[in-house]
Amino acid sequence: MMSHQRRTASAIAALLAVGVLTAACASADPNAGTETTAASFTPQPQDDHAKITVWADSTRLPSVQAYQKANPGVQMDVVTYDGSADGSTYLQTKVQLFDRTGSGWPDVVFAAPTDVTWASQPTGPSAQAFAAPVDEGLVPADTLKSFATGSLAPCQFSGHTYCLRNDIAQVVLWYNKSLLDQFGYSAPTTWEEYQALGEKVAKEHPGYLVGAIGDTNSHESYFWSAQCPAQQLTGANALRSNLQDPHCTKMAGLLDDLIKAGSVTTQGFFGQGFAKDNGGKVLMAVGPSWYGKYLFDSAFKTPAGQLAAAAPLKWQGESQAYTGNVGGGVWMISSHSKNLKAATALASWLTTSDDNLAGAPTYPAYSPGAKAWLANPANKDYFATDVSTVFQQAANEVWTGWGNTKFSDATAWSSVVLPAVTAGKTLTETLPAWQNEIASEAKSVGYTVTTQ
């Protein structure tokens, strides 16, 4: 962020948002609403004609090049780098070097949300935080308010916003409508109905699946959507991890029952050989908005006109549905830029322009741009039903109680939980070990941890 799942994740990283199989998470800003001065932001002397340097991953490179072509008067140096994919610390290491030498910072960078946790703070006593607070006269407040609910939470620290969200990967319920109709089933609307249907599928159509938990991001689809406080920020350097919370234990028990029944597999959808052996038997899948195009279409080869999406599931008795998020990158503007005007114009165009977002590979975080994306036939004609309403609803229901932390949430899941369930242990009995590993990782990077 390499088991076979992670190698597969790397292979599709160029298609998906950076860190899509890592902890590219949304979080509640513990200091939201607090009016503070952005951390040590002192703009450099400005030159509206100064050249800007842009760092982008290979997936976002065509967008940057399109902007450059449309704006020949803007001088740009464009550098391709990994975009922090697979948990790379390349950007952080380089910024620390630039902070020591006093030069070299790029003006605009594409990165993972986890990068904002350090980029919003100085890397040393004499350094200035790399990321400029975009709400300090750079991006209009009305523009920031037009991003999907909670999607800018990973950008927010100490009452300020330090990045613009590129895309999100809101979790929905995918189902093969053709098979569901053939079997006489209806798509569930609650987790309890999902479990009941999974048990029914196991008895009536053995071999067919309603889910998988063996990927490095499976916990983000299930436990994040269930509102499990696995890693809940309660302060800038304070984290709560309570996997004995009922939302966690209920989800673990639900999945344990379906694993035992045989309709949820401990394999991963992206596991080696899974698409060939089992792709055609996936009846349902709880997963991100990019599953449709990049899992069912590209990997499983599910024929067009069969796949549909339903709204995020909720627990019976709860009026509000929440969901998880599995991916999404950000654009940051450097506080050291000598041409903030040009840097801001580029970052804003990349994240809010219909011209760019209509053809984006994944679902835009900017709500008006998401409508343009959904109007593109390439993003919806494959499906059996119109996914627009479901996608838009889910985009505003991502639970902000799963924190954007300094460490990847994929590590504990992959190193502790997946080996345990592969060895035959239940998720329920693995919860304590999972929590201990999260707490250990959090403490190693400076968090104070509570487990109640």
C-alpha atoms as one frame of an Amber mdcrd trajectory, in Angstrom:
protein
   0.000   0.000   0.000   2.243  -7.650  -1.409  -0.136 -10.411  -1.485  -1.807
 -11.345  -4.755  -4.635  -8.936  -3.923  -2.234  -6.032  -3.593  -0.446  -6.898
  -6.830  -3.826  -6.829  -8.574  -4.601  -3.525  -6.906  -1.352  -2.109  -8.246
  -2.242  -3.230 -11.732  -5.467  -1.266 -11.748  -4.099   1.719  -9.824  -3.631
   3.598 -13.084  -7.334   3.288 -13.724  -8.583   4.121 -10.292  -8.200   7.017
  -7.947  -4.899   7.131  -6.170  -4.782   4.872  -3.178  -8.109   3.309  -4.093
  -7.147   0.150  -2.236  -5.609   2.042   0.639  -6.944   4.254   3.324  -8.042
   7.023   1.087 -10.618   7.917   3.680 -13.014  10.684   4.604 -13.016  11.926
   8.184 -14.796  14.310  10.438 -12.673  17.366  11.127 -12.459  17.462  14.918
 -11.947  21.204  14.774 -14.555  21.992  12.121 -16.220  25.305  12.699 -13.319
  26.631  14.763 -12.138  29.941  13.329  -8.362  29.796  13.378  -5.539  31.226
  11.353  -4.188  28.768   8.830  -0.941  27.250  10.067   1.934  29.634   9.246
   0.682  30.472   5.746   2.765  33.343   4.423   2.451  33.629   0.632   5.588
  34.151  -1.397   5.957  37.340  -3.461   3.624  36.705  -6.359   4.289  36.784
 -10.103   1.246  36.077 -12.297   3.559  35.070 -15.142   5.744  32.678 -13.181
   5.968  29.095 -14.413   4.185  26.512 -12.261   5.337  22.942 -11.676   2.668
  20.253 -11.567   3.070  16.732 -10.208   0.424  14.254 -11.368   0.018  10.505
 -11.630  -0.313   8.850 -15.025  -4.109   8.672 -14.787  -4.498  12.401 -14.194
  -1.741  13.385 -16.639  -4.080  13.667 -19.680  -6.263  16.146 -17.774  -3.274
  18.334 -16.931  -2.121  18.163 -20.541  -5.605  19.115 -21.761  -5.550  22.196
 -19.527  -2.100  23.102 -20.773  -3.231  22.833 -24.386  -6.321  24.965 -23.734
  -4.287  27.582 -21.845  -1.040  28.033 -23.803  -0.339  31.292 -21.994   0.198
  29.429 -18.724   3.775  28.219 -18.407   3.860  24.737 -16.878   6.390  22.032
 -16.118   4.536  18.733 -15.758   6.101  15.847 -13.846   4.641  12.339 -13.663
   5.045  10.510 -10.352   3.259   7.757  -8.431   0.676  10.069  -6.862   1.189
   8.332  -3.500  -0.356   5.134  -4.858   0.075   1.977  -2.753   1.000   4.071
   0.268   4.109   5.589  -1.301   5.824   8.274   0.818   7.661   9.756  -2.168
   5.878  13.112  -1.983   6.380  13.491   1.760  10.062  12.601   1.514  10.585
  15.111  -1.286   8.747  17.889   0.551  10.872  17.273   3.644  13.951  17.631
   1.438  12.650  20.827  -0.163  11.851  22.230   3.280  15.485  21.665   4.297
  16.990  23.114   1.121  14.485  25.955   0.772  13.482  25.289  -2.848  12.030
  22.731  -5.258   8.403  22.529  -4.121   5.877  21.759  -6.903   3.036  24.270
  -7.197   0.225  21.738  -7.657   0.222  18.038  -6.761  -2.147  15.110  -7.048
  -1.982  12.947  -3.921  -3.760  10.602  -1.538  -5.914  12.017   1.282  -3.445
  10.595   3.795  -0.893  13.085   2.458  -2.991  15.976   3.717  -2.471  14.809
   7.304   1.189  15.860   7.106   1.003  18.470   4.325  -1.333  20.641   6.417
   1.329  20.892   9.127   4.940  22.138   9.057   7.477  19.336   8.647   9.857
  21.105  11.018  10.187  24.109  13.338  11.383  26.431  10.569   9.170  25.052
   7.806   5.824  26.220   6.488   3.053  23.684   5.908   3.304  22.508   2.301
  -0.415  22.696   1.476  -1.961  26.131   1.157  -5.348  26.609   2.850  -7.597
  26.949  -0.179 -10.331  28.611   1.875  -8.007  31.553   2.590  -8.868  33.634
  -0.469  -7.967  31.021  -3.092 -11.208  29.101  -3.768 -14.647  30.712  -3.261
 -16.703  29.410  -0.348 -19.633  28.653  -2.673 -17.383  26.361  -4.705 -16.242
  24.496  -1.613 -19.845  24.071  -0.501 -20.679  22.376  -3.809 -18.554  19.307
  -3.150 -20.412  16.186  -2.014 -21.296  16.127   1.671 -18.245  15.164   3.705
 -15.990  14.729   0.673 -13.718  17.592   1.743 -13.417  16.258   5.293 -10.013
  14.651   4.535  -8.837  18.139   3.522  -9.933  19.864   6.715  -7.716  20.509
   9.721  -7.966  23.174  12.436 -10.892  24.843  10.743  -9.287  25.208   7.304
  -9.399  23.315   4.016  -6.059  22.251   2.557  -7.005  20.439  -0.633  -9.648
  19.938  -3.285 -11.113  16.458  -3.607 -10.693  14.955  -7.065 -13.007  11.946
  -6.860 -14.822   9.720  -4.417 -15.692   6.039  -4.354 -18.955   5.858  -2.442
 -20.081   2.335  -1.597 -23.358   1.041  -3.061 -25.007  -2.353  -3.378 -24.218
  -3.846  -6.768 -26.413  -6.677  -8.015 -26.852  -8.715 -11.158 -30.409  -7.767
 -12.042 -30.748 -10.494 -14.642 -29.847 -13.207 -12.146 -31.839 -11.638  -9.335
 -34.937 -11.550 -11.554 -34.295 -15.107 -12.715 -34.070 -16.340  -9.122 -37.143
 -14.370  -8.054 -35.295 -12.180  -5.548 -35.508  -8.469  -4.775 -32.575  -6.242
  -3.902 -32.357  -5.768  -0.120 -32.604  -2.356   1.522 -31.247  -3.213   4.982
 -28.295  -5.205   6.285 -30.696  -7.650   7.888 -32.425  -8.247   4.534 -29.006
  -8.639   2.914 -28.092 -11.349   5.410 -31.412 -13.136   4.979 -31.076 -13.098
   1.212 -27.485 -14.306   1.431 -28.573 -17.273   3.531 -31.376 -18.000   1.079
 -28.977 -17.858  -1.871 -26.650 -20.299  -0.120 -29.470 -22.839   0.218 -31.265
 -22.345  -3.093 -28.359 -21.506  -5.395 -25.146 -22.822  -3.809 -22.019 -21.432
  -5.378 -23.452 -17.985  -6.013 -22.015 -15.145  -3.954 -23.340 -11.977  -2.364
 -19.966 -10.662  -1.231 -16.249 -11.130  -0.616 -14.025  -9.944   2.219 -10.575
 -10.962   0.995  -9.422  -7.743  -0.640  -7.256  -5.154   1.085 -10.150  -2.692
   1.008 -13.055  -5.002   1.944 -13.324  -3.527   5.436 -13.973  -0.092   3.917
 -16.977  -1.483   2.065 -18.461  -3.375   5.005 -17.251  -1.984   8.326 -17.064
   1.649   7.224 -20.562   1.392   5.751 -21.763  -0.172   9.006 -20.523   2.887
  10.981 -17.941   0.851  12.841 -15.580   3.208  14.732 -12.422   1.345  13.785
 -10.468   4.571  13.461 -12.451   7.612  14.526 -10.578  10.883  14.964 -11.597
  12.716  18.124  -8.894  15.372  17.885  -5.954  16.399  15.751  -3.802  13.691
  17.375  -6.429  11.627  19.160  -8.062   8.501  17.809 -10.810   6.188  19.034
 -10.781   2.555  17.971 -13.585   0.493  19.459 -14.260  -2.688  17.526 -16.596
  -3.915  20.255 -19.049  -1.183  19.310 -22.366  -2.803  18.274 -21.980  -1.521
  14.719 -18.737  -3.499  14.471 -19.887  -6.676  16.179 -23.150  -6.777  14.221
 -21.284  -6.536  10.918 -18.719  -9.133  11.973 -21.500 -11.527  13.009 -23.429
 -10.931   9.807 -20.396 -11.703   7.665 -19.428 -14.707   9.791 -22.869 -16.216
   9.219 -22.695 -15.660   5.462 -19.143 -16.997   5.255 -20.269 -20.111   7.106
 -23.279 -20.432   4.782 -21.028 -20.082   1.736 -22.464 -17.007   0.041 -19.684
 -14.648   1.177 -16.175 -15.752   0.314 -12.966 -15.104   2.220 -11.279 -14.705
  -1.153 -10.915 -11.280  -2.719 -12.690 -10.111  -5.847  -9.258  -9.063  -7.107
  -7.604 -12.277  -5.997  -5.645 -14.320  -8.501  -7.994 -16.442 -10.586 -11.170
 -15.185  -8.912 -12.580 -13.466 -12.006 -12.086 -16.571 -14.129 -13.392 -19.053
 -11.577 -16.139 -17.130  -9.818 -16.772 -13.802 -11.578 -19.905 -15.100 -13.290
 -21.409 -16.218  -9.968 -21.328 -12.886  -8.144 -24.979 -12.142  -7.515 -24.364
  -9.106  -5.315 -21.417  -7.062  -4.097 -21.135  -4.309  -1.529 -18.546  -2.041
  -3.064 -17.518   1.332  -4.501 -18.942   3.161  -7.478 -15.975   2.121  -9.622
 -16.845  -1.586  -9.240 -19.277  -1.349 -12.145 -16.733  -0.349 -14.755 -13.518
  -1.776 -13.364 -14.653  -4.961 -11.638 -17.820  -6.276 -13.279 -17.185  -4.976
 -16.788 -13.390  -5.146 -17.083 -12.566  -8.090 -14.788 -15.692 -10.240 -14.567
 -16.799  -9.529 -18.157 -20.430  -9.275 -17.015 -22.475  -8.548 -20.172 -23.945
  -5.072 -20.566 -27.503  -4.651 -19.393 -27.265  -7.049 -16.433 -25.687  -5.046
 -13.616 -27.595  -2.587 -11.424 -26.877  -0.548  -8.311 -29.048  -0.083  -5.230
 -28.775   2.511  -2.490 -26.493   1.931   0.515 -27.881  -0.491   3.075 -28.849
   0.604   6.571 -29.544  -1.198   9.813 -33.177  -1.880  10.682 -34.460   0.750
  13.057 -32.016   3.404  11.856 -33.563   6.158   9.760 -30.357   7.323   8.110
 -28.282   5.243   5.736 -24.526   5.728   5.748 -21.916   4.247   3.512 -18.191
   3.767   3.096 -15.671   5.071   0.605 -12.997   3.082  -1.219 -10.682   5.529
  -2.924 -10.420   9.057  -4.225  -7.521  11.447  -4.616  -6.932  15.125  -3.883
  -5.188  18.111  -5.428  -3.074  20.328  -3.205  -1.736  23.812  -3.964   1.670
  24.596  -2.526   1.875  27.384   0.029   5.314  28.132  -1.481   3.947  28.850
  -4.968   5.027  32.137  -6.525   2.002  32.014  -8.817  -0.965  31.071  -6.647
  -3.324  32.504  -9.247  -2.241  30.039 -11.930  -1.919  27.153  -9.479  -5.403
  27.719  -8.099  -6.906  28.074 -11.568  -5.462  24.710 -12.572  -6.494  22.866
  -9.406  -9.982  24.362  -9.627 -10.380  23.381 -13.280  -9.215  19.838 -12.598
 -11.740  19.349  -9.781 -14.752  21.459 -10.854 -14.811  21.871 -14.640 -17.457
  19.948 -16.590 -15.023  19.843 -19.515 -12.658  17.738 -17.423 -15.014  15.847
 -15.149 -17.456  14.578 -17.786 -14.770  12.214 -19.052 -13.071  11.480 -15.727
 -12.296   7.813 -14.982 -14.068   7.818 -11.605 -16.935   9.644  -9.880 -16.172
  13.354  -9.263 -16.412  14.742  -5.751 -17.732  18.076  -7.051 -21.509  17.628
  -7.246 -22.208  19.726 -10.394 -19.329  17.933 -12.122 -20.743  14.587 -11.043
 -23.927  15.410 -12.957 -21.851  16.021 -16.067 -20.067  12.702 -15.451 -23.368
  10.862 -15.127 -24.663  12.489 -18.318 -21.797  10.876 -20.219 -23.166   7.707
 -21.864 -19.846   5.970 -21.235 -20.535   6.111 -17.507 -24.048   4.698 -17.439
 -25.060   2.892 -20.642 -23.461  -0.362 -19.459 -25.935  -0.768 -16.610 -29.360
  -2.392 -16.527 -30.879   0.668 -14.809 -29.942   4.326 -14.444 -27.404   4.517
 -11.625 -27.536   8.313 -11.388 -29.885   8.640  -8.427 -28.168   5.892  -6.451
 -24.687   7.313  -7.046 -25.729  10.857  -6.160 -27.512   9.736  -2.996 -24.610
   7.586  -1.844 -22.107  10.375  -2.539 -23.744  12.419   0.206 -24.027   9.532
   2.671 -20.374   8.628   3.251 -19.947   8.281   7.021 -17.424  10.810   8.337
 -16.660   8.786  11.455 -13.947   6.794   9.681 -10.881   8.971  10.035  -8.350
  10.140   7.483  -5.323   9.162   9.546  -1.557   9.385   9.216  -1.449   5.616
   8.663  -3.182   3.358   6.164  -6.207   1.417   7.363  -5.293  -1.334   4.896
  -2.257  -2.498   6.876  -4.002  -3.865   9.967  -6.762  -5.471   7.898  -4.274
  -7.123   5.552  -1.681  -8.172   8.118  -3.991  -9.331  10.920  -7.555  -9.950
   9.765  -7.122 -11.549   6.339  -4.578 -14.170   7.473  -6.822 -15.034  10.429
  -9.981 -15.589   8.395  -8.009 -17.460   5.737  -6.852 -19.777   8.528 -10.460
 -20.403   9.535 -11.002 -17.920  12.356 -14.165 -15.861  12.465 -14.214 -12.115
  12.071 -15.835 -11.845  15.482 -12.962 -13.544  17.278 -10.448 -11.509  15.246
 -11.853  -8.108  16.251  -9.627  -7.708  19.354  -6.442  -8.416  17.407  -7.521
  -6.037  14.660  -8.172  -3.301  17.208  -4.819  -3.878  18.902  -2.995  -3.542
  15.594  -4.841  -0.320  14.724  -4.002   1.097  18.147  -0.359   0.089  17.771
  -0.040   1.743  14.376  -1.790   4.876  15.610   0.478   5.232  18.640   3.574
   4.723  16.470   2.733   7.899  14.526   1.831  10.003  17.534  -1.857   9.454
  18.220  -3.323   9.130  21.672  -5.688   6.161  21.457  -8.863   5.306  23.334
 -10.691   2.017  22.898 -14.081   2.736  24.460
